mmCIF file with all atom_site columns, C-alpha atoms in Angstrom:
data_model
loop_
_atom_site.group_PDB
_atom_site.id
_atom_site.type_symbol
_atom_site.label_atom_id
_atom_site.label_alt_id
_atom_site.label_comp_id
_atom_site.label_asym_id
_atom_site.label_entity_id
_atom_site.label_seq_id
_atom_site.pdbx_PDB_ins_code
_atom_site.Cartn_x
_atom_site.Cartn_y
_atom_site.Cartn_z
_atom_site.occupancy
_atom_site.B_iso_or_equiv
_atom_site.pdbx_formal_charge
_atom_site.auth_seq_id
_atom_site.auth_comp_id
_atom_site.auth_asym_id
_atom_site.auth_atom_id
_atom_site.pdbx_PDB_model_num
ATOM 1   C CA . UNK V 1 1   ? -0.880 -41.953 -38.080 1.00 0.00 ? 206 UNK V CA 1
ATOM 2   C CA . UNK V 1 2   ? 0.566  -38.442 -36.943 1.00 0.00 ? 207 UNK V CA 1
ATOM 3   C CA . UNK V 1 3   ? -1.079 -39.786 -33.021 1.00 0.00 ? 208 UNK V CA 1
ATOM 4   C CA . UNK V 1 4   ? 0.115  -42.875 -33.109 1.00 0.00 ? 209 UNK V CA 1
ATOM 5   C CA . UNK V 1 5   ? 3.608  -41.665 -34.154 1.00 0.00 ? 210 UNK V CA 1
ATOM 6   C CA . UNK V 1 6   ? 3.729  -39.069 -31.451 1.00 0.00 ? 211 UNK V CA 1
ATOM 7   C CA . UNK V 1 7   ? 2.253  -41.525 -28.276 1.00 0.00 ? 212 UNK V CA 1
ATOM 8   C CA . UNK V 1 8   ? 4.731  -43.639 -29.623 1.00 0.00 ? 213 UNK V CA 1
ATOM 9   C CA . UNK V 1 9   ? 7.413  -40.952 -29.156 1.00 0.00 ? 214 UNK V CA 1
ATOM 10  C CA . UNK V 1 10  ? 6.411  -39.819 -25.599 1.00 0.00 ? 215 UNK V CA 1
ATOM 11  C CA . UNK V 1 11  ? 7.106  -43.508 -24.177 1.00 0.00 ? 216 UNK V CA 1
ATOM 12  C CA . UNK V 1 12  ? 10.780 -43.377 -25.386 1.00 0.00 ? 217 UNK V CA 1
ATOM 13  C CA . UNK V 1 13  ? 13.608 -43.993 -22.202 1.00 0.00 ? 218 UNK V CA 1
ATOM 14  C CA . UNK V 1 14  ? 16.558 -42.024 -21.359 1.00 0.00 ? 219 UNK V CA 1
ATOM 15  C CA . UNK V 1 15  ? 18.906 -44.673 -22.568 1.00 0.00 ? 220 UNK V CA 1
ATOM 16  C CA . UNK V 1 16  ? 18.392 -46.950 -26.439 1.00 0.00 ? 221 UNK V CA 1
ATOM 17  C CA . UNK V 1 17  ? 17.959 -50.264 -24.747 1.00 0.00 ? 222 UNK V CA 1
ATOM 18  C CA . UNK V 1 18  ? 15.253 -50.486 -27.545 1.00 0.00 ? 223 UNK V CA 1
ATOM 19  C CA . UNK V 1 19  ? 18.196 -51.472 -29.725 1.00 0.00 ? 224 UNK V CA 1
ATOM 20  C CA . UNK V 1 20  ? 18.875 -54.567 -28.268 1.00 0.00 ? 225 UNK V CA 1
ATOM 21  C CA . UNK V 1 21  ? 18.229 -57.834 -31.069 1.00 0.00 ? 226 UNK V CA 1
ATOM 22  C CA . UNK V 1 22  ? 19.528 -57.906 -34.326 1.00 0.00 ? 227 UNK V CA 1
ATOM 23  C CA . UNK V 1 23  ? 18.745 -56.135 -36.943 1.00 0.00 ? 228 UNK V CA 1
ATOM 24  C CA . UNK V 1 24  ? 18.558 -56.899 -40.449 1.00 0.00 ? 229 UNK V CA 1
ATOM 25  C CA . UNK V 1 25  ? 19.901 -54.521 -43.360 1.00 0.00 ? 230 UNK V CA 1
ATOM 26  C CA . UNK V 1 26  ? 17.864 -55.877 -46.903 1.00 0.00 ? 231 UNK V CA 1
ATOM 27  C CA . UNK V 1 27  ? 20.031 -54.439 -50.202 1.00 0.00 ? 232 UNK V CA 1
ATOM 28  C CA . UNK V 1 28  ? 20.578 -55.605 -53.807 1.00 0.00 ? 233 UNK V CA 1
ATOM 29  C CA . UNK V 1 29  ? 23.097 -57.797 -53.016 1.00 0.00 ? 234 UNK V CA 1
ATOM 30  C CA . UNK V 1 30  ? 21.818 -59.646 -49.872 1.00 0.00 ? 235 UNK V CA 1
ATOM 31  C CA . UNK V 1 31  ? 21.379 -58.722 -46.152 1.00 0.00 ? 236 UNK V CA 1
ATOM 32  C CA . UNK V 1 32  ? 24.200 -57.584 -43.530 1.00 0.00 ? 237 UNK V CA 1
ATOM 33  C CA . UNK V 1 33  ? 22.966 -57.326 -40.003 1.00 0.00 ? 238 UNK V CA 1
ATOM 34  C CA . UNK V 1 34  ? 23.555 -54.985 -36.796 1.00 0.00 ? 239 UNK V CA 1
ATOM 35  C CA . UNK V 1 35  ? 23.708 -56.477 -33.519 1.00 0.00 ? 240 UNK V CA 1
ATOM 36  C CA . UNK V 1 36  ? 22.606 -54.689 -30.025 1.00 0.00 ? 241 UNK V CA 1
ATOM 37  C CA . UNK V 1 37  ? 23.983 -56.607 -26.449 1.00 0.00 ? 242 UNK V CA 1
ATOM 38  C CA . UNK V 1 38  ? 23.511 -55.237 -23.143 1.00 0.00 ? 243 UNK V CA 1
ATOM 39  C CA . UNK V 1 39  ? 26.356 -55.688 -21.069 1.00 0.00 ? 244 UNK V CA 1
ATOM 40  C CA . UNK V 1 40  ? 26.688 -55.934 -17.244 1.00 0.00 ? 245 UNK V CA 1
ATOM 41  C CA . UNK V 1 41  ? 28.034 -52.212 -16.905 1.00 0.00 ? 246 UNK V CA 1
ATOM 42  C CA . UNK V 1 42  ? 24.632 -51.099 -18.280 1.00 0.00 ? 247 UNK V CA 1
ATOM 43  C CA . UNK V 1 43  ? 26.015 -50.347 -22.030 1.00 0.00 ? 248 UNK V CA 1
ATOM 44  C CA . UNK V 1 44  ? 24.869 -51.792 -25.217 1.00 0.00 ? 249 UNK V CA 1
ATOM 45  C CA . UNK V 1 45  ? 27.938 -53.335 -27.504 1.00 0.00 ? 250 UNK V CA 1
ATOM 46  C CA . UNK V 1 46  ? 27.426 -53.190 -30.873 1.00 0.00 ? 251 UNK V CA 1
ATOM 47  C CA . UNK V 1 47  ? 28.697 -54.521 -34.110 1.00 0.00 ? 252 UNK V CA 1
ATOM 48  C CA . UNK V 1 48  ? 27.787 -54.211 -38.077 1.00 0.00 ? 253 UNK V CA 1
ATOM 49  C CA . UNK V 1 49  ? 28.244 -57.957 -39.788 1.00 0.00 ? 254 UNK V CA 1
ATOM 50  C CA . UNK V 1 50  ? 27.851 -60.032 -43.195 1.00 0.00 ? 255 UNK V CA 1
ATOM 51  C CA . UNK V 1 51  ? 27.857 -63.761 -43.223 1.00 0.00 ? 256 UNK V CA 1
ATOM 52  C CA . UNK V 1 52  ? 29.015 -65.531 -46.371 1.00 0.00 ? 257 UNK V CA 1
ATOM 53  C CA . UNK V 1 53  ? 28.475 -68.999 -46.527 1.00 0.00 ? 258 UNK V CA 1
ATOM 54  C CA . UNK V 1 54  ? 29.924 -70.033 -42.891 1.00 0.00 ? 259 UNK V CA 1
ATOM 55  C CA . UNK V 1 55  ? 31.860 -66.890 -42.434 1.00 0.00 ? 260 UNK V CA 1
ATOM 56  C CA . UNK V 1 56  ? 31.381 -63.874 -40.991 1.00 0.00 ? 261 UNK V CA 1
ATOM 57  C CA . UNK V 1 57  ? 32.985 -60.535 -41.568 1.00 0.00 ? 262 UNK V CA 1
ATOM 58  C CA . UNK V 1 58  ? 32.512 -57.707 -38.835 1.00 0.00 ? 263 UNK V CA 1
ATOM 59  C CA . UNK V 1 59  ? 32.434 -54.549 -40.447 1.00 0.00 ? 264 UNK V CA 1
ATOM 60  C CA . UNK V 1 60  ? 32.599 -52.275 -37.215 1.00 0.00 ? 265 UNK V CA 1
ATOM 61  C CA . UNK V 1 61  ? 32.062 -52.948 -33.237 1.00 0.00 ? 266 UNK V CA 1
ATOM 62  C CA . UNK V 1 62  ? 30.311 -50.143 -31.475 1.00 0.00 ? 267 UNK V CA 1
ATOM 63  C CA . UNK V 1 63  ? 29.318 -49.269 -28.050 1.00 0.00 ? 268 UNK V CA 1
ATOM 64  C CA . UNK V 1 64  ? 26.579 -47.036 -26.373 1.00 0.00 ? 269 UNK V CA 1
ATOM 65  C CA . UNK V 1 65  ? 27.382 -46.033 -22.550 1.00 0.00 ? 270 UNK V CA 1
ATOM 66  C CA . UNK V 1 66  ? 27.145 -43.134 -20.146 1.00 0.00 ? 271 UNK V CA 1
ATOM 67  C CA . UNK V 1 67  ? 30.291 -41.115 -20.411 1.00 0.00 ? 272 UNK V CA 1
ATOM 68  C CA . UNK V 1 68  ? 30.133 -38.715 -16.607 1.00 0.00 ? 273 UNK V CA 1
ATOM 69  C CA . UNK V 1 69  ? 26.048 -38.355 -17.003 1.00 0.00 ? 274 UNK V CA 1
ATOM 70  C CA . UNK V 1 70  ? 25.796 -38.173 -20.742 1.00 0.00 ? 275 UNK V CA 1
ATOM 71  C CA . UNK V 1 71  ? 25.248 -40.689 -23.467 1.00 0.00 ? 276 UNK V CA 1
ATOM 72  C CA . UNK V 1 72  ? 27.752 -41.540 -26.010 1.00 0.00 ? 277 UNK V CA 1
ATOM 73  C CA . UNK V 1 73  ? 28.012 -43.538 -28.920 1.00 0.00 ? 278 UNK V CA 1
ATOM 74  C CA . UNK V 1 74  ? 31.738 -45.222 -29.383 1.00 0.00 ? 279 UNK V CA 1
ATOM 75  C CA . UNK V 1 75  ? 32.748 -46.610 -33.321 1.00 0.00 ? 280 UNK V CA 1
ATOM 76  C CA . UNK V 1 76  ? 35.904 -46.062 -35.234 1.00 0.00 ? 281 UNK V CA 1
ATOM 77  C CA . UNK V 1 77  ? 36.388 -42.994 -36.958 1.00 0.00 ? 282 UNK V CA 1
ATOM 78  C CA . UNK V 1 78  ? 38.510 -41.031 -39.705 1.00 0.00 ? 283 UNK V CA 1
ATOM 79  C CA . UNK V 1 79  ? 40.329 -37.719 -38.437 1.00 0.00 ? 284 UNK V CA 1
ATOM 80  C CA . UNK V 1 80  ? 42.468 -36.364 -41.343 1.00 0.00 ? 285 UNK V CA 1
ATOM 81  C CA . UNK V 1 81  ? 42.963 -39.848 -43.283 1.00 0.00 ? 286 UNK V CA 1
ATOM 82  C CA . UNK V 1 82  ? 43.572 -41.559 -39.786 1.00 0.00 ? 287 UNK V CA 1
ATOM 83  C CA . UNK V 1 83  ? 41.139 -44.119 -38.454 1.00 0.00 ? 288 UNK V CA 1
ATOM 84  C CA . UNK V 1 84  ? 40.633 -43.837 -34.145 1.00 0.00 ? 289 UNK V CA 1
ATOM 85  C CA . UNK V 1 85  ? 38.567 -45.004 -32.115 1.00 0.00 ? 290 UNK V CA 1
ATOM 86  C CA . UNK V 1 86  ? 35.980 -41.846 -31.354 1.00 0.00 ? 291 UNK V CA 1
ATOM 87  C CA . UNK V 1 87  ? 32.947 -40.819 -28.868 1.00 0.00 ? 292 UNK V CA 1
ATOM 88  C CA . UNK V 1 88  ? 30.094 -39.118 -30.273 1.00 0.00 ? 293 UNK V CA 1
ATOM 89  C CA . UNK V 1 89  ? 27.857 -37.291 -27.827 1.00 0.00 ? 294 UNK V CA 1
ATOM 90  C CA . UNK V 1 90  ? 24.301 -37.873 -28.361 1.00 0.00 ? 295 UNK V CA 1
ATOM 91  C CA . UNK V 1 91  ? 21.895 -34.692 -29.566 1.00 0.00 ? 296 UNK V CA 1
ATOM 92  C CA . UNK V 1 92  ? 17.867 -35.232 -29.497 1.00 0.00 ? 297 UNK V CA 1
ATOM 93  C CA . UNK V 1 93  ? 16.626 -32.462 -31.506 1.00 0.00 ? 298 UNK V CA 1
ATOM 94  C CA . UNK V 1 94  ? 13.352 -34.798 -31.902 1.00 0.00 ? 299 UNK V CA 1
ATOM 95  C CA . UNK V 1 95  ? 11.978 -37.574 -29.161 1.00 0.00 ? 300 UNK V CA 1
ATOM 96  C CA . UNK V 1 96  ? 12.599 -40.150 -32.270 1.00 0.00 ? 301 UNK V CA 1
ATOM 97  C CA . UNK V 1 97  ? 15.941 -39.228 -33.171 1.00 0.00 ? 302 UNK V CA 1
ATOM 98  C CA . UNK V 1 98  ? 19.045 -40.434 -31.440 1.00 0.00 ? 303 UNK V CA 1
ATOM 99  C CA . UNK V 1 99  ? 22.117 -38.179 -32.960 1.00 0.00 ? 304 UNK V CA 1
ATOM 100 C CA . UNK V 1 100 ? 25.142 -38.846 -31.739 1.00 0.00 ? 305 UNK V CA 1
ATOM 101 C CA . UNK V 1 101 ? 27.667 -36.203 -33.475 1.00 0.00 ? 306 UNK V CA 1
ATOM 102 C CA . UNK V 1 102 ? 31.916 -35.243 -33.269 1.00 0.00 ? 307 UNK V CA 1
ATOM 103 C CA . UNK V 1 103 ? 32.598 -32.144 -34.605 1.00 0.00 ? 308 UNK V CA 1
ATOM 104 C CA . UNK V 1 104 ? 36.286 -33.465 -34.891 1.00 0.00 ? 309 UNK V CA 1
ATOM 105 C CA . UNK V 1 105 ? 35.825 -36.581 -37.096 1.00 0.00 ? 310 UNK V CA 1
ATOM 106 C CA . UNK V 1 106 ? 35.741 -36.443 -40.381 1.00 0.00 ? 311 UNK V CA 1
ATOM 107 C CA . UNK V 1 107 ? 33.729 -39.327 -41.243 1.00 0.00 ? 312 UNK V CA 1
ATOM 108 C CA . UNK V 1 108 ? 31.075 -40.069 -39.591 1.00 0.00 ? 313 UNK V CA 1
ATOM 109 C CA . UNK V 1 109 ? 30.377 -36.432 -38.258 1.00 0.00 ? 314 UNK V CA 1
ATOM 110 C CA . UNK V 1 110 ? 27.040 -38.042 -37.045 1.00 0.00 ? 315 UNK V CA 1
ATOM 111 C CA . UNK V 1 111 ? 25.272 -41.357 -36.606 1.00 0.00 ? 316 UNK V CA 1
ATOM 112 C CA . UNK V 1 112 ? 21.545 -40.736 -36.845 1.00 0.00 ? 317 UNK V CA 1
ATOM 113 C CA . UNK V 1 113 ? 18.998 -43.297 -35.500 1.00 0.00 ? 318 UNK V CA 1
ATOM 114 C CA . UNK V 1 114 ? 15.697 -42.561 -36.128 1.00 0.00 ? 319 UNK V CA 1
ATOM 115 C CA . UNK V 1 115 ? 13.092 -45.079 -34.214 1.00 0.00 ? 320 UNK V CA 1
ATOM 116 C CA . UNK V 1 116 ? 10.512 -46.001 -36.369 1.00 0.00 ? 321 UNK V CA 1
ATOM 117 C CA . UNK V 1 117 ? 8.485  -48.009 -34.871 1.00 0.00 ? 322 UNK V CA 1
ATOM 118 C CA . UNK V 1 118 ? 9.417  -51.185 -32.597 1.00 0.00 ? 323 UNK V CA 1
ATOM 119 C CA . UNK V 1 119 ? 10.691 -53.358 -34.904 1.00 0.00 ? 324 UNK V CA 1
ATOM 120 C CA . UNK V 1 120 ? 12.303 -50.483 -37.591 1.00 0.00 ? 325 UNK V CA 1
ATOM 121 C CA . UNK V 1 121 ? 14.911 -47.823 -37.587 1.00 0.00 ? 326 UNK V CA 1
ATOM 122 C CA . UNK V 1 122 ? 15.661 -45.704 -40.113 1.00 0.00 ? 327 UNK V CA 1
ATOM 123 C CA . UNK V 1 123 ? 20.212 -44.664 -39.998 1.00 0.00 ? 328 UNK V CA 1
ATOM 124 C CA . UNK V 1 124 ? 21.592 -42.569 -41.538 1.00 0.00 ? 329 UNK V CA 1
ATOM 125 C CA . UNK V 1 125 ? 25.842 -41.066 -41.313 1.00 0.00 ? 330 UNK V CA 1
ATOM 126 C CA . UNK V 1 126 ? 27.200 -37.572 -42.255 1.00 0.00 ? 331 UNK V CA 1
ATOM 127 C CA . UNK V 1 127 ? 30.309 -36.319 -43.140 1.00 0.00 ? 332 UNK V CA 1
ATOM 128 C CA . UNK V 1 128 ? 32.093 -33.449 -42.716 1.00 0.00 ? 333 UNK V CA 1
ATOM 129 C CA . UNK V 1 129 ? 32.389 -32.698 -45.984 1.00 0.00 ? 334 UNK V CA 1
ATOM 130 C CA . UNK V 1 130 ? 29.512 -32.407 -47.961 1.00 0.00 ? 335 UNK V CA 1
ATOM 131 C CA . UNK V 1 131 ? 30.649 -34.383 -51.215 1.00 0.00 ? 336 UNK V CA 1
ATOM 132 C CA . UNK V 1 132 ? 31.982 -37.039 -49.253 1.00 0.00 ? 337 UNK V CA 1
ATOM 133 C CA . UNK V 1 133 ? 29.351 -40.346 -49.813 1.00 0.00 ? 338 UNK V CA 1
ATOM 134 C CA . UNK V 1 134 ? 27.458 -41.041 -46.738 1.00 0.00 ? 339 UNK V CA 1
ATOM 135 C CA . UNK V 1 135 ? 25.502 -43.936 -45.420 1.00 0.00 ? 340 UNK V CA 1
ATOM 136 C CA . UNK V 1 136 ? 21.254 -44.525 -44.953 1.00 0.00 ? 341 UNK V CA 1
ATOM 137 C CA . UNK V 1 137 ? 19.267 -47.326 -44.788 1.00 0.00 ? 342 UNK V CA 1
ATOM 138 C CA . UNK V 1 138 ? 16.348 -49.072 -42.722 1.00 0.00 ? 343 UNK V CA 1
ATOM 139 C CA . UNK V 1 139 ? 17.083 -51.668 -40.198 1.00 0.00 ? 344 UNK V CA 1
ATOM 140 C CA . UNK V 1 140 ? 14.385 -54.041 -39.300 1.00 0.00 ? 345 UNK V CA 1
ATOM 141 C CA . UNK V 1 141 ? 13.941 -55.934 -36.495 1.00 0.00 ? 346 UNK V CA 1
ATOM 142 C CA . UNK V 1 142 ? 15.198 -59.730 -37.156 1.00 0.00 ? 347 UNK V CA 1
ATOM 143 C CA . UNK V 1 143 ? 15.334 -60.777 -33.657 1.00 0.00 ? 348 UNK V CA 1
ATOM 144 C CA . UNK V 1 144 ? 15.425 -59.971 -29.901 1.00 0.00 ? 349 UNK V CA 1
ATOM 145 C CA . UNK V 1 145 ? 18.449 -60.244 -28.051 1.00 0.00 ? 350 UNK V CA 1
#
């Protein structure tokens, strides 16, 4: 398993395009989804849904673009009980892991997105405070875009 993960890890690109499709979020009380689009500028747009009977209810629209030569990640954020709209530069500490952190938001402080294999990711959110709730769970592939 331990080769497999790490050939798998060396074949990563520069930019997330892997995210592209939509992905499905299974928990206790049904399944909400997260949607990947590439766009013609080259970024991914993103949003977080739940349907409910013929509706739909976005929960967030995000974006994934070069900023100057770096990658960013683009959601709403809260900055001392304000929401904005905030960047998030991306860290790799690990060839798997796609962090994309703000030191200045509050919540999220980070978006973690942890490619587990083609059709799974593992996400997790911090906060800046460390007794505020945060966010994981597994997103598996439900379709390509």
């Amino acid at each position: 398993m331990a080769l497999a993960f790490g050939a798998f890890s060396q074949t990563q690109s520069d930019f997330p395009d892997w995210l592209k499709g939509v992905w499905e979020i299974r928990s206790e009380t049904g399944s909400s989804y997260e949607e990947w689009r590439g766009a013609t500028d080259g970024s991914l747009t993103g949003k977080t849904y739940r349907m409910f009977n013929q509706d739909t209810i976005v929960f967030d629209t995000m974006r994934i673009r070069y900023f100057n030569s770096d990658i960013v990640y683009q959601m709403s954020a809260n900055v001392k009980n304000t929401r904005t709209y905030a960047r998030f530069n991306l860290q790799r500490p690990d060839p798997v892991l796609w962090k994309f952190e703000n030191s200045l938001t509050d919540y999220p402080r980070n978006i973690n997105y942890m490619r587990m294999g083609n059709d799974s990711v593992y996400v997790w959110t911090e906060a800046s405070n460390a007794n505020n709730a945060c966010m994981d769970y597994i997103m598996i592939r439900f379709k390509d875009e």
